[in-house]
Tab-separated table of C-alpha atoms and ligand atoms in Angstrom:
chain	number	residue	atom	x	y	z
A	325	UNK	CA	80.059	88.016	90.645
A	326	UNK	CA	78.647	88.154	94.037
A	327	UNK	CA	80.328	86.946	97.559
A	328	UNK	CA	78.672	85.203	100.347
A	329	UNK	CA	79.746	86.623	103.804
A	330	UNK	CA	78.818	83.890	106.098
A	331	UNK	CA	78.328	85.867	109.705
A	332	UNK	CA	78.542	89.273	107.838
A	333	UNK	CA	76.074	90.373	110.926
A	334	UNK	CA	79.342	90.061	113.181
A	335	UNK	CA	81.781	92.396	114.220
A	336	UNK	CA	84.677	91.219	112.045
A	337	UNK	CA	82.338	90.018	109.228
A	338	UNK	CA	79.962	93.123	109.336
A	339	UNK	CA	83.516	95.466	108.553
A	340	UNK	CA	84.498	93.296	105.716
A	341	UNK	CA	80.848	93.425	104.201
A	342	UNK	CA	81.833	97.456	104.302
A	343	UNK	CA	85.314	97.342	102.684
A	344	UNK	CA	83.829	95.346	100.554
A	345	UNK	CA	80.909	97.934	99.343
A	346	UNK	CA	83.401	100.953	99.750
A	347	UNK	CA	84.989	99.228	96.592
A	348	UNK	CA	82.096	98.405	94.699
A	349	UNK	CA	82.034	94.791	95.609
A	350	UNK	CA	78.476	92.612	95.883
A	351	UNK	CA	78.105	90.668	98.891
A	352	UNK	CA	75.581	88.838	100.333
A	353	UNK	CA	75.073	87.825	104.216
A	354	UNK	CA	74.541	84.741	106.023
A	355	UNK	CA	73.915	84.691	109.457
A	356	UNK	CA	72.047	83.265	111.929
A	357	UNK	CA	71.683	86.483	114.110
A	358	UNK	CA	73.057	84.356	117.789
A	359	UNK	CA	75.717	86.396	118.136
A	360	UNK	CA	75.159	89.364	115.132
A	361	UNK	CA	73.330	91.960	114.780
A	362	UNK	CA	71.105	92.884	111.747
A	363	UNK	CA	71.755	96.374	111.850
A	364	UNK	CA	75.261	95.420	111.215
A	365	UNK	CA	74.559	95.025	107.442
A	366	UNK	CA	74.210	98.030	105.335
A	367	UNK	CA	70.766	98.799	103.662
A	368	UNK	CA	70.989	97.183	100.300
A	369	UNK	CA	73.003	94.488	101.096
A	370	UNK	CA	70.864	90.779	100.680
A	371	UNK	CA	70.864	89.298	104.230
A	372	UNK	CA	69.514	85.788	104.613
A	373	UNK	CA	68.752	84.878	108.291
A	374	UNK	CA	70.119	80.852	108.734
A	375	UNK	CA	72.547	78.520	109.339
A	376	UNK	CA	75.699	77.549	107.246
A	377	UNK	CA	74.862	74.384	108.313
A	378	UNK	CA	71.719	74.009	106.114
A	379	UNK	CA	72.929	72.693	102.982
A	380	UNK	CA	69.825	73.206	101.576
A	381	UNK	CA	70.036	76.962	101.823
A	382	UNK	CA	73.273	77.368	101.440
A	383	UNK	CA	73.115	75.734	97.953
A	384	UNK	CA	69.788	78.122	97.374
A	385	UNK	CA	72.250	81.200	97.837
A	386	UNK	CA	74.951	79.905	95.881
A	387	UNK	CA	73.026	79.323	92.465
A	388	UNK	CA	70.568	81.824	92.608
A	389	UNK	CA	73.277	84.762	93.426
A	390	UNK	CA	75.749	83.050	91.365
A	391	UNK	CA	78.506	83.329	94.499
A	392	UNK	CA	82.020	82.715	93.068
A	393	UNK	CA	83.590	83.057	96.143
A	394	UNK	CA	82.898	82.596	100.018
A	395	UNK	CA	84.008	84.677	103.254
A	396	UNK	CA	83.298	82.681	106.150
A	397	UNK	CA	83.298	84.009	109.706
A	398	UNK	CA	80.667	82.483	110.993
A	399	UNK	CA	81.816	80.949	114.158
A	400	UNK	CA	81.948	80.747	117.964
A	401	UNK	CA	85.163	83.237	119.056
A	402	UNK	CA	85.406	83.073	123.087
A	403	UNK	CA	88.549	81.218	124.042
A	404	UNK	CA	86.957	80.696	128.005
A	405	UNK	CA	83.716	79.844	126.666
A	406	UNK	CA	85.407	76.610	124.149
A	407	UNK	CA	87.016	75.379	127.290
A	408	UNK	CA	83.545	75.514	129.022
A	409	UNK	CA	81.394	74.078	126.261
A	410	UNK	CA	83.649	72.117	123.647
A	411	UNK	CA	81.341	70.153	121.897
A	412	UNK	CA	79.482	73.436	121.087
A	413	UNK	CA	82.161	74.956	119.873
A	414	UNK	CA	83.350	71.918	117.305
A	415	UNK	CA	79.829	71.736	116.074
A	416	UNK	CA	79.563	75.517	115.076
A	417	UNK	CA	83.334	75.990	113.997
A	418	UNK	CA	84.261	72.241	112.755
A	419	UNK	CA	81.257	70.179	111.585
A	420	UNK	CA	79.248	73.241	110.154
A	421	UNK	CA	82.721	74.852	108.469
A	422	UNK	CA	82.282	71.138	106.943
A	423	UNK	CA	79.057	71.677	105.483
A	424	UNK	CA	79.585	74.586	104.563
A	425	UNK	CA	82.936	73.155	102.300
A	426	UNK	CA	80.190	70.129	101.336
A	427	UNK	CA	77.861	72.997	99.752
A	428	UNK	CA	80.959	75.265	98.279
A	429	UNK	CA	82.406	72.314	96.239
A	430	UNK	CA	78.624	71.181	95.030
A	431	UNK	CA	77.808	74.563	93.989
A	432	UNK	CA	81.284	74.444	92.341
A	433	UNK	CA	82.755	77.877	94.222
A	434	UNK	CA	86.482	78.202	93.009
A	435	UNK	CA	87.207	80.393	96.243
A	436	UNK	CA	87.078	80.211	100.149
A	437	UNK	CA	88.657	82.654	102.622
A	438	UNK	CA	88.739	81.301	105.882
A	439	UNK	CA	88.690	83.036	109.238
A	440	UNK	CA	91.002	81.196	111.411
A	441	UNK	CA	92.354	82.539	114.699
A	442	UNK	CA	96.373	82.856	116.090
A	443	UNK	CA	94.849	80.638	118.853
A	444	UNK	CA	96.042	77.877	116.721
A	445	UNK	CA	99.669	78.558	117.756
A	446	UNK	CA	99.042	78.043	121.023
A	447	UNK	CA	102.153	79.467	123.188
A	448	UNK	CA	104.906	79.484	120.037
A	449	UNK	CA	107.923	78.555	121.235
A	450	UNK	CA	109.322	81.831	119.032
A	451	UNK	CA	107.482	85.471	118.848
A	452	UNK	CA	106.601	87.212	116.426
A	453	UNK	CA	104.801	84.036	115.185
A	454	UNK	CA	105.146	83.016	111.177
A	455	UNK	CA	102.931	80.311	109.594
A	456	UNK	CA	105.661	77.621	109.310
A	457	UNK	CA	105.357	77.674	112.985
A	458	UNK	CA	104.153	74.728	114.399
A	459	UNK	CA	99.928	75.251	115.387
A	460	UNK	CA	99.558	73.589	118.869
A	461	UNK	CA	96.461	75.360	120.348
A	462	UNK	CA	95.691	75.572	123.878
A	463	UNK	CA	92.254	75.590	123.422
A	464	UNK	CA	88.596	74.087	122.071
A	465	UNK	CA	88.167	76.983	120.462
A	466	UNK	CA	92.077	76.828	118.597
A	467	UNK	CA	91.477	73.191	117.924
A	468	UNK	CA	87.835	73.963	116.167
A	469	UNK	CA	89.572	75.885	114.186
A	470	UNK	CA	92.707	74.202	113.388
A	471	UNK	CA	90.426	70.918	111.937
A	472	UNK	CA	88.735	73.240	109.768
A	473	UNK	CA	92.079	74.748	108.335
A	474	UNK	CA	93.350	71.229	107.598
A	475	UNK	CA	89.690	70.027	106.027
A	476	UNK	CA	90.966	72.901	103.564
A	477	UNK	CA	93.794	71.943	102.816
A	478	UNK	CA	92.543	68.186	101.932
A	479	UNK	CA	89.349	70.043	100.080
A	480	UNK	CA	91.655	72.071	97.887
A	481	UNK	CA	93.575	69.401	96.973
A	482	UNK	CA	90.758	67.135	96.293
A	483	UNK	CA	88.372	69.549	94.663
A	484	UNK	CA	88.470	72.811	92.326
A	485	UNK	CA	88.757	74.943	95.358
A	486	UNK	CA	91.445	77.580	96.458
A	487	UNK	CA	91.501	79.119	99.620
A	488	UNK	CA	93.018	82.147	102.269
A	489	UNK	CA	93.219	81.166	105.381
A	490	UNK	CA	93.635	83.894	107.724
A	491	UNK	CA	94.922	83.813	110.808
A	492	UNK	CA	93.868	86.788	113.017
A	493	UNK	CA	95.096	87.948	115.768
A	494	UNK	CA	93.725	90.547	118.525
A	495	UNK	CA	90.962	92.403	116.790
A	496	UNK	CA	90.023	95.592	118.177
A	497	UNK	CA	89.016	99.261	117.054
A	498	UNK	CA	85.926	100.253	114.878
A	499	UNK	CA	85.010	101.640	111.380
A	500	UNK	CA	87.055	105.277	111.576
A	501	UNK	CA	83.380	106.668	109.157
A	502	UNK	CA	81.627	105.020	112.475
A	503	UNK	CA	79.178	102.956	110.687
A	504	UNK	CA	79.719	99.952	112.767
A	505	UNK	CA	81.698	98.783	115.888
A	506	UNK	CA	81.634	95.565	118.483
A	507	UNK	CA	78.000	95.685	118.857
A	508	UNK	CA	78.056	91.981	121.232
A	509	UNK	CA	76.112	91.899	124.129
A	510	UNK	CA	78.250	90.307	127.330
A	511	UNK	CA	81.492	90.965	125.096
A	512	UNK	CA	84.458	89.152	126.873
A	513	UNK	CA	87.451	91.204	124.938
A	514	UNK	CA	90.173	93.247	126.804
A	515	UNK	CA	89.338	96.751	125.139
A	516	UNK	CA	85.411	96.293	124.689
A	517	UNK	CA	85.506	95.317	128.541
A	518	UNK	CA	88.323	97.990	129.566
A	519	UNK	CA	85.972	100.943	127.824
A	520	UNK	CA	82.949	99.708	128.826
A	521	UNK	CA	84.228	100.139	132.644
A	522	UNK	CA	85.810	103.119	131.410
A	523	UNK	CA	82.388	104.188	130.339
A	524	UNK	CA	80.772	103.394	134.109
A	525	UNK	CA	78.815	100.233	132.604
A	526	UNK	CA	81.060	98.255	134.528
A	527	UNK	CA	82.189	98.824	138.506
A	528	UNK	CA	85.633	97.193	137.708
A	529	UNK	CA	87.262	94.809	135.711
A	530	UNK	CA	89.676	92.107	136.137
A	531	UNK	CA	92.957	91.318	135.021
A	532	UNK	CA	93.660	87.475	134.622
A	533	UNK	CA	97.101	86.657	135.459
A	534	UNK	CA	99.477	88.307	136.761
A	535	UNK	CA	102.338	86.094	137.068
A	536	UNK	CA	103.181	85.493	133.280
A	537	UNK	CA	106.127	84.732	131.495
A	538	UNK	CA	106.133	88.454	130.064
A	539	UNK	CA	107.474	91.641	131.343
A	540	UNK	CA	105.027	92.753	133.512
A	541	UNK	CA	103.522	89.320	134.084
A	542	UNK	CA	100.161	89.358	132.296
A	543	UNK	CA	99.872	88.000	128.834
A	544	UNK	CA	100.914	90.354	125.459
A	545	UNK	CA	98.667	90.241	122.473
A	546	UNK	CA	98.824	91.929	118.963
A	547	UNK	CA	96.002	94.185	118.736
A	548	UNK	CA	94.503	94.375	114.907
A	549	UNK	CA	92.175	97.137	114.049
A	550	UNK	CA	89.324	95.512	112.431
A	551	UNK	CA	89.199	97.617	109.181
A	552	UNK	CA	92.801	97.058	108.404
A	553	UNK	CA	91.564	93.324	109.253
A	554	UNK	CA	88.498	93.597	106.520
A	555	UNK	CA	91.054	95.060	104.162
A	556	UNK	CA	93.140	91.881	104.262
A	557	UNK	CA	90.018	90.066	102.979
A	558	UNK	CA	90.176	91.679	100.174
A	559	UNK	CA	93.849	91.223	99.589
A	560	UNK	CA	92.741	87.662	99.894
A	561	UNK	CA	89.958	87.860	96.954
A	562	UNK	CA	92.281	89.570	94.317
A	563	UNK	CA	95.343	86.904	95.258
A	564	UNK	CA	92.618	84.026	94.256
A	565	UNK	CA	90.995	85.950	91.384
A	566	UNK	CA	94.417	86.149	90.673
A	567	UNK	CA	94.678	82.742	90.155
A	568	UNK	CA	96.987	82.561	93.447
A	569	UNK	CA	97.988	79.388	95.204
A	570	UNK	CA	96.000	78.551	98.012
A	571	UNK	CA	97.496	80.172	101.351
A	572	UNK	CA	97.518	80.037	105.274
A	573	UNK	CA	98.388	83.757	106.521
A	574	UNK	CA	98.843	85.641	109.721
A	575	UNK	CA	97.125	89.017	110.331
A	576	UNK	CA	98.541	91.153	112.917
A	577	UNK	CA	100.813	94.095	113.551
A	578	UNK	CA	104.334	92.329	114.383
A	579	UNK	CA	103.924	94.510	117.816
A	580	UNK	CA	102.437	93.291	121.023
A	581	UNK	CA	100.944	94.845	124.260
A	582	UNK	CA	100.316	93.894	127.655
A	583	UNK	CA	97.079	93.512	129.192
A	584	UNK	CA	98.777	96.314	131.659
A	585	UNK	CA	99.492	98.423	128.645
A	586	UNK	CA	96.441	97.955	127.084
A	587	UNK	CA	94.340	98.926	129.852
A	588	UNK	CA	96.793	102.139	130.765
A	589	UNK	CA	96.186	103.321	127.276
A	590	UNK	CA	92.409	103.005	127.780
A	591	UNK	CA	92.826	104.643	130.674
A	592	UNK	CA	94.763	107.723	128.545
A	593	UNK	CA	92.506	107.721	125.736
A	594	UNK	CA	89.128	107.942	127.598
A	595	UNK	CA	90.561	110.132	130.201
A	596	UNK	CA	89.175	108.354	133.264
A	597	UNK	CA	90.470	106.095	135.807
A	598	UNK	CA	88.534	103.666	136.778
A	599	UNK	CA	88.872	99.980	139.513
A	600	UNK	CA	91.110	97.348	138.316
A	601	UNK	CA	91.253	94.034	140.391
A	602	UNK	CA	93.712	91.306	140.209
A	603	UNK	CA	92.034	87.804	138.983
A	604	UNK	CA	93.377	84.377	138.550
A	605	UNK	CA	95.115	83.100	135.078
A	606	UNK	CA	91.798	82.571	132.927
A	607	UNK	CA	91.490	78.809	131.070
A	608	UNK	CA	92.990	78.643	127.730
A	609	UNK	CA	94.971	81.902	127.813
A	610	UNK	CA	98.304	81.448	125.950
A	611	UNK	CA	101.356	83.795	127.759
A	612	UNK	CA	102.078	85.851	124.359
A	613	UNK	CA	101.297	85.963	120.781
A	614	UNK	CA	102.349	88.097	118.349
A	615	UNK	CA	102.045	88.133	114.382
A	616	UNK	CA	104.818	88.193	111.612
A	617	UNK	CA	102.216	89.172	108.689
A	618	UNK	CA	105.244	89.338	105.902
A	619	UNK	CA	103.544	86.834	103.715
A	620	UNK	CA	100.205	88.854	104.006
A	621	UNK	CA	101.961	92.046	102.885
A	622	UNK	CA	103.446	90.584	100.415
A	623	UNK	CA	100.037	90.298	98.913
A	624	UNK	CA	99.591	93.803	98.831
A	625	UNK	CA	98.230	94.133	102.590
A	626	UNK	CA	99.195	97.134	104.433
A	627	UNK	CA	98.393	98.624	107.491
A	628	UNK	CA	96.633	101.527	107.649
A	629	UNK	CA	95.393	102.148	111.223
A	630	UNK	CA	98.520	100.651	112.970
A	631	UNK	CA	98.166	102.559	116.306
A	632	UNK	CA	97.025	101.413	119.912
A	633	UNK	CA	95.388	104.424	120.887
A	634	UNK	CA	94.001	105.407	117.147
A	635	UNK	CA	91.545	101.414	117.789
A	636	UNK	CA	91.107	102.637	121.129
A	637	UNK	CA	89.864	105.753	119.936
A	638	UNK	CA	87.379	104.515	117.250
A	639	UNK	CA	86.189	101.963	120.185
A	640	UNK	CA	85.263	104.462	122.020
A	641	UNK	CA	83.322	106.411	119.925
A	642	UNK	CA	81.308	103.536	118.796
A	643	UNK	CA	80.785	102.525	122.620
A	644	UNK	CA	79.512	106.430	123.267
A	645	UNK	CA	77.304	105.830	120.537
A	646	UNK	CA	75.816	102.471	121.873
A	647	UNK	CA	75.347	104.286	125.437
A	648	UNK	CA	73.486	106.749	123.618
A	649	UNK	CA	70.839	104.059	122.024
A	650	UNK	CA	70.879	101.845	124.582
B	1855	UFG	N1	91.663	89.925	129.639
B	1855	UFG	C1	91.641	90.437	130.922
B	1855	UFG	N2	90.451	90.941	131.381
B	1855	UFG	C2	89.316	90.957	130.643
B	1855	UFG	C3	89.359	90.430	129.322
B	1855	UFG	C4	90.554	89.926	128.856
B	1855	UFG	O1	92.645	90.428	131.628
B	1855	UFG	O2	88.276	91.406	131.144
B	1855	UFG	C5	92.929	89.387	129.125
B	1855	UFG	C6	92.842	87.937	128.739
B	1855	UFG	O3	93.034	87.092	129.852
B	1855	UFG	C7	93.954	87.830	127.703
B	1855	UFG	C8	93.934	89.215	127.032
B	1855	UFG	O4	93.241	90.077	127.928
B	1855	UFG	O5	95.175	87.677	128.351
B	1855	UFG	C9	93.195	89.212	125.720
B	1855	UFG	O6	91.942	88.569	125.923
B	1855	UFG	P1	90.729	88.692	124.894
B	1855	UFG	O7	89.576	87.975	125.521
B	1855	UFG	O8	90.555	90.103	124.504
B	1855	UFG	O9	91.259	87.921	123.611
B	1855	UFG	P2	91.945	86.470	123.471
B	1855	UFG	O10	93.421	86.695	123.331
B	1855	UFG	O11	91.488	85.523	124.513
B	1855	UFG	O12	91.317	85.939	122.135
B	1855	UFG	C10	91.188	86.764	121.015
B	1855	UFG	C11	90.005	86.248	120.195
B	1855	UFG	C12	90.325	84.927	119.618
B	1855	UFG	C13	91.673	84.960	118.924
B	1855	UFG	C14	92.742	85.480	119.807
B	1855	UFG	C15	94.038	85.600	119.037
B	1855	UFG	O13	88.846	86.125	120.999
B	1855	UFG	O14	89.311	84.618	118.705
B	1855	UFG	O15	92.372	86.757	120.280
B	1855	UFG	O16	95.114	85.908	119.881
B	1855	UFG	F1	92.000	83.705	118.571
């Protein structure tokens, strides 16, 4: 049976489609190329260019590749951005994650894992974070996604569907084989930006906020390396092959670091220094967030590249490489 990737051009998506393939999996990609990058998706892979908002299409791809189960990342991912442009963001991450659902249930696919975001927390009033944790998110962006995690819930119930939500949280790193990295244009992320300066394609960078509730005053995250990330999409196929219970689920490392850390380590790792200038708090930006992935690792999840400089590291190499095209 074959698996629709919806944005398997992306970053997160595109390392999924390869865990996938490195265990003999079929998937096909959907993606409508605004933010991904073709050459993302392996030779031999189907790719459809489009939008999961065309039902039309979407219903094409389900019966003709007889999809039993969907993987959908497609979305809008900057937290700044949301706060910016709302609207945007709950047409491409609420109303088309809608249609999308619509299509799945006509086309009668039994299974849906969702890409949902630890922005739906919000600033948890306890860290690490589990999913019984009240989701109060500080943003568009957390909200988009938070409506789409409870149209889920109300679509599983109602329908023959069973889903995976998973929560991510800081995704970072590369594909170790470096087929694929953060390809994005304009990228907005902590490391991307931090070795991209590192790399002289930046003057500087800033740090937003200094004067945080956290140690050293700017915000703590729980950085994810994205193929331990695609590998928890797969724990989330076998649980509903399984016949599993639909699930929400946290993905992250249990261990956080500071925007301070994180940008010493890049330092480290890429052996250069390079201008760092102090900015003000940035919208939407919650003080600390950090995962308690028990329930993921209960379903047979487990960490593989769990080390800050190992995802800075395979960053790297995949940003040499893009200085080298580009
Ligand atoms: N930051 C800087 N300078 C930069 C870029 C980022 O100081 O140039 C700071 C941010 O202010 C924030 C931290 O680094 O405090 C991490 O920011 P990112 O932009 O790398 O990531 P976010 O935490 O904003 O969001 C990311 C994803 C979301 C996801 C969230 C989960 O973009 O999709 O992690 O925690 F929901």
């Amino acid at each position: 049976m074959t698996i629709l990737i919806t944005g398997g051009a992306g970053f997160i998506g595109g390392h999924t489609v390869l865990a996938l393939i490195d265990r003999g999996e079929i998937p096909i990609v959907l993606d409508d190329l605004s933010t991904g990058n073709r050459a993302a998706v392996p030779s031999g892979v189907p790719f459809f260019a489009g939008d999961i908002g065309d039902t039309e299409l979407v219903l094409r791809l389900i019966q003709n590749h007889r999809i039993d189960a969907i993987v959908h990342f497609a979305a809008k991912i900057v937290v700044p951005e949301s706060v910016a442009d709302p609207l945007n963001y709950y047409l491409n991450n609420t109303v088309k994650t809608h249609t999308l659902l619509q299509a799945a249930v006509r086309g009668n696919v039994k299974h849906f894992v969702f890409s949902s975001t630890a922005a739906v927390y919000g600033n948890p009033s306890s860290t690490p974070v589990s999913e019984t944790a009240d989701p109060a998110p500080l943003s568009p962006y957390g909200r988009s996604k938070l409506m789409s995690e409870y149209m889920l819930v109300d679509a599983s119930a109602a329908y023959d569907l069973r889903y995976v939500t998973l929560r991510y949280f800081n995704v970072a790193g590369a594909d170790p084989a470096r087929r694929l990295g953060q390809s994005t244009p304009g990228a907005t992320h902590l490391i991307k930006v931090a070795l991209e300066t590192a790399l002289r394609r930046r003057s500087y960078m800033n740090i937003y906020g200094s004067d945080y509730p956290t140690p050293d005053g700017t915000c703590v995250r729980d950085y994810v390396h994205v193929s331990d990330l695609a590998r928890s999409h797969l724990a989330a196929l076998d649980h509903l092959r399984d016949g599993g219970e639909s699930r929400t689920l946290n993905c992250g490392y249990g261990r956080g670091y500071s925007v301070r850390q994180v940008v010493d380590a890049v330092r480290r790792v890429a052996g250069v220094d390079f201008e760092i200038r102090q900015a003000p708090r940035r919208a939407g930006d919650p003080a600390s967030i950090v995962a308690n992935s028990d329930e993921l690792m209960k379903l047979g999840w487990e960490p593989e590249l769990n080390d800050l400089p190992t995802m800075i590291e395979h960053a790297l190499e995949w940003e040499k490489k893009l200085t080298a095209v580009t």
